[in-house]
Short mmCIF file of C-alpha atoms in Angstrom, two decimals:
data_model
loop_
_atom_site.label_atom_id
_atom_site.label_comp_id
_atom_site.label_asym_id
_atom_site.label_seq_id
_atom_site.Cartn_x
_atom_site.Cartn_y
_atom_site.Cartn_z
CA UNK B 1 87.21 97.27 115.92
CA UNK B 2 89.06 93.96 117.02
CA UNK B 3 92.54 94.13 118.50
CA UNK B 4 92.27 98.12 118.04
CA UNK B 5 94.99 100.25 120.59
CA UNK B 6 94.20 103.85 121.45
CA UNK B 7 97.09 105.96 120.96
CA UNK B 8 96.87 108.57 123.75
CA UNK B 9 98.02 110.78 121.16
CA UNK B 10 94.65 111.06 119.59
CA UNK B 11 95.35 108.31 116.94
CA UNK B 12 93.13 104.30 116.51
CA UNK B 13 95.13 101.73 115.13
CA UNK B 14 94.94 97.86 115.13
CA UNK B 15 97.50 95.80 116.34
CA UNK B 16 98.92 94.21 112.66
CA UNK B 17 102.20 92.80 112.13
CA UNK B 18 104.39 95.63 110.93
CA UNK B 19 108.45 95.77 111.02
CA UNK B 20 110.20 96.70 114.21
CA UNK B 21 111.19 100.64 114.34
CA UNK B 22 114.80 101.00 113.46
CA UNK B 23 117.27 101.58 116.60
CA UNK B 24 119.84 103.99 115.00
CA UNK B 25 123.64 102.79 115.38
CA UNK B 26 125.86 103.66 118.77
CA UNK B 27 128.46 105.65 119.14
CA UNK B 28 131.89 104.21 120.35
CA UNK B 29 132.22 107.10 122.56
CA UNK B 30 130.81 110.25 123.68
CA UNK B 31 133.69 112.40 124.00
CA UNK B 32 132.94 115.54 122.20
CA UNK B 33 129.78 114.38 121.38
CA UNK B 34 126.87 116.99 120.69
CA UNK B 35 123.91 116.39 123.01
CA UNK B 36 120.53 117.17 122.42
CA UNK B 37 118.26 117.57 125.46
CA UNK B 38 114.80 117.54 124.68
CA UNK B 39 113.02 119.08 128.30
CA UNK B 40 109.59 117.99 129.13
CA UNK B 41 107.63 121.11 131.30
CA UNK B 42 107.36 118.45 133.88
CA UNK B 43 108.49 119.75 137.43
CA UNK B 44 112.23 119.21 138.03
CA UNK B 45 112.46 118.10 134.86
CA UNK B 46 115.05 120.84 133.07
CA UNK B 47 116.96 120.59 136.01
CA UNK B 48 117.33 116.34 136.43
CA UNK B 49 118.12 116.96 132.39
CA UNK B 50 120.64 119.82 132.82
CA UNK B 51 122.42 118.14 135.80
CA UNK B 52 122.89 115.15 132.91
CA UNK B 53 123.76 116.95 131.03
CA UNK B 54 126.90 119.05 132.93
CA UNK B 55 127.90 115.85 134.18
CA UNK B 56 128.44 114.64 130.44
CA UNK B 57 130.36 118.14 129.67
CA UNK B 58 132.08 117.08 132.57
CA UNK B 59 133.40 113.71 132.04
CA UNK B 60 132.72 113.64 127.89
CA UNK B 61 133.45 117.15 126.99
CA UNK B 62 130.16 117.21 125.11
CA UNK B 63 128.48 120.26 123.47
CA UNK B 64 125.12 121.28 124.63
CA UNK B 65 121.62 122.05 122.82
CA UNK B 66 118.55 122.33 124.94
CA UNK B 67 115.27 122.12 123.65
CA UNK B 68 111.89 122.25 125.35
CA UNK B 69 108.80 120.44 124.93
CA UNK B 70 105.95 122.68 123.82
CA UNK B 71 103.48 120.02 125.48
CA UNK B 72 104.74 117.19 127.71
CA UNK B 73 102.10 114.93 127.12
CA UNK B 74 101.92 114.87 122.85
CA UNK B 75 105.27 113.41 120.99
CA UNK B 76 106.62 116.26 119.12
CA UNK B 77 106.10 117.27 115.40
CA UNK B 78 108.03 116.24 112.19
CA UNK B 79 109.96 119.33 112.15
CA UNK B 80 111.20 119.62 115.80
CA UNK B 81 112.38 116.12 115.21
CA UNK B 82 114.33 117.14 111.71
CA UNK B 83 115.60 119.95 113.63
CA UNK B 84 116.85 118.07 116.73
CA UNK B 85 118.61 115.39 114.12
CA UNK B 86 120.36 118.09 112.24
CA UNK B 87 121.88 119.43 115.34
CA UNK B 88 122.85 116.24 117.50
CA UNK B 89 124.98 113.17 117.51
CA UNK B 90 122.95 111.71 120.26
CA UNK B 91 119.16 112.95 122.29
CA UNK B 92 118.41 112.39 125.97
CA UNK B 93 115.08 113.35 126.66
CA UNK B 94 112.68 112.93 129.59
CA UNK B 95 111.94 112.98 132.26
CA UNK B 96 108.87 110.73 132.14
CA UNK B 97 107.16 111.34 135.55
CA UNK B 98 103.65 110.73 135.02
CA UNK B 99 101.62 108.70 131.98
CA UNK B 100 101.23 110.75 128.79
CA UNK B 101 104.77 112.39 129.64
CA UNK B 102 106.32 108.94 129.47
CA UNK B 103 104.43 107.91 126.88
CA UNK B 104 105.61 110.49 125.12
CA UNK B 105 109.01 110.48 125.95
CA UNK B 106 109.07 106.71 124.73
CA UNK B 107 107.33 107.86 121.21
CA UNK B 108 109.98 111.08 120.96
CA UNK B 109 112.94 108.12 121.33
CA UNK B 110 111.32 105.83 118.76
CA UNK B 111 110.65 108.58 116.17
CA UNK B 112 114.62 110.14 116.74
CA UNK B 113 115.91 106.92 116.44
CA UNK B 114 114.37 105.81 113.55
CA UNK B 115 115.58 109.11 112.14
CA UNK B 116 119.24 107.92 112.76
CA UNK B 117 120.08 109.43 116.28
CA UNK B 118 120.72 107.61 119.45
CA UNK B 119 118.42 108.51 122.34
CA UNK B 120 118.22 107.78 126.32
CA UNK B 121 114.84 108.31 127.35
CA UNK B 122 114.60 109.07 131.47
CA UNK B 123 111.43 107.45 132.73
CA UNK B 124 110.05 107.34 136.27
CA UNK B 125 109.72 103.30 137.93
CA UNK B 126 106.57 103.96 138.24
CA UNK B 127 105.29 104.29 134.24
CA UNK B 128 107.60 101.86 132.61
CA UNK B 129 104.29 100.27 131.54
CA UNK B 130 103.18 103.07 129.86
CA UNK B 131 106.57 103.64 127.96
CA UNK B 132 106.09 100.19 127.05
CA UNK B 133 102.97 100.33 125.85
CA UNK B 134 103.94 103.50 123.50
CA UNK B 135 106.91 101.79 122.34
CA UNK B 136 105.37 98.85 121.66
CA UNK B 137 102.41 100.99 119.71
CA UNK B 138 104.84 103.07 117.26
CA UNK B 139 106.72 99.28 116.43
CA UNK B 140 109.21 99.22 118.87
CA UNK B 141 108.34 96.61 121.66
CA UNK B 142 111.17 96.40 124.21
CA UNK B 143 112.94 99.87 123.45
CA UNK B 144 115.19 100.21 126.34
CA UNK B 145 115.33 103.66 128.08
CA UNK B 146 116.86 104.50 131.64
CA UNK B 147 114.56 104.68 134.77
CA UNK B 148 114.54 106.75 138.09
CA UNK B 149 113.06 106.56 141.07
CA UNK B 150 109.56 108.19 141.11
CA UNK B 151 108.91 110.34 141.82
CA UNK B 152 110.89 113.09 140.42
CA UNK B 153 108.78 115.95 140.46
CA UNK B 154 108.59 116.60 144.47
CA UNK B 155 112.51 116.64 144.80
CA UNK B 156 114.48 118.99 146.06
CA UNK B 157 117.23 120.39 144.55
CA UNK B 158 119.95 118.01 145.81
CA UNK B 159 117.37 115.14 145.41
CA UNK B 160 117.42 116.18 141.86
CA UNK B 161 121.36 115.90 140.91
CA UNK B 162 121.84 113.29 143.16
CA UNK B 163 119.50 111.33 141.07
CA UNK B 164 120.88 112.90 137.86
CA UNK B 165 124.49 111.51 138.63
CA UNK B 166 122.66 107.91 139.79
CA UNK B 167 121.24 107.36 135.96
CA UNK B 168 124.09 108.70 134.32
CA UNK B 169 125.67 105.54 133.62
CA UNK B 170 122.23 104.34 132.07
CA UNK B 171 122.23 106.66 129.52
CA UNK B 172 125.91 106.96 128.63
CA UNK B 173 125.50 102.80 128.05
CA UNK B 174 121.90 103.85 126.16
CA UNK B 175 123.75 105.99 123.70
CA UNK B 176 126.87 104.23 123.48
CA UNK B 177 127.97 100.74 121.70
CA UNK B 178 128.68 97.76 124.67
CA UNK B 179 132.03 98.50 126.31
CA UNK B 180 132.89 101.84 123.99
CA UNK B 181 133.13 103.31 126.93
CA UNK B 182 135.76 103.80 129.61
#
């Protein structure tokens, strides 16, 4: 099959032209803001996403959901997707720390935001090739998504919010329209 891409998801396809995946619009602020977190079962993962998230309560005076992955490494179905629209303004999910979790972060961002919601994706340094290469597979080359060091599963508690706090600016400016926020 020529210019065929396996989809680590189970799925062939061949590489044809196809439009872009829609990015959904940005909000001019966060403030009050409800904020899906959609937690991989990756080590240190609920934490990094929870310390995000009370740092956006924090500063935004955002309102909580938290939602965990049922398996970090497969994107997650139609109706958790529906569900996680419904019920947020804007998604960070994450934290990509090894391949098929990052590649599967990067296909849960695509999939929200062509569903209308804004999403920051947390990947580790380390697999920005493989987020890439998912993005790139469900039509959305060049998605952006925050990094962290990697890796994050060995941290240590502190370790953990200290990087938390460090990519918080990422994803505020991931979820937010150019200079809506101050």
């Amino acid at each position: 099959m020529p210019n065929a891409i396996l989809d680590p998801t189970g799925a062939v396809k061949t590489a044809a032209a196809r439009p872009a995946a829609p990015r959904a619009p940005r909000h001019a602020s966060l403030k009050g803001a409800r904020v899906g977190l959609l937690i991989n079962t990756k080590q240190n993962a609920r934490p990094f996403l929870e310390e995000v998230g009370r740092l956006l309560e924090e500063k935004y005076d955002v309102t909580l959901t938290k939602r965990t992955k049922v398996n970090f490494a497969v994107p997650e179905p139609d109706e958790v997707i529906k569900e996680m629209v419904a019920s947020s303004d804007v998604i960070i999910t994450g934290v990509g720390d090894c391949g098929s979790c990052s590649a599967a972060a990067a296909a849960d961002g695509v999939v929200l935001e062509a569903a209308g919601v804004p999403v920051a994706a947390i990947i580790t340094d380390s697999f920005r090739p493989t987020a890439d290469a998912m993005a790139e597979l469900r039509g959305a080359p060049g998605y952006k998504y925050a990094t962290t060091a990697h890796p994050v599963a060995v941290l240590t508690e502190d370790k953990v919010r200290e990087r938390a706090a460090q990519v918080l600016d990422d994803v505020v400016a991931l979820l937010t329209e150019p200079d809506g926020e101050e």
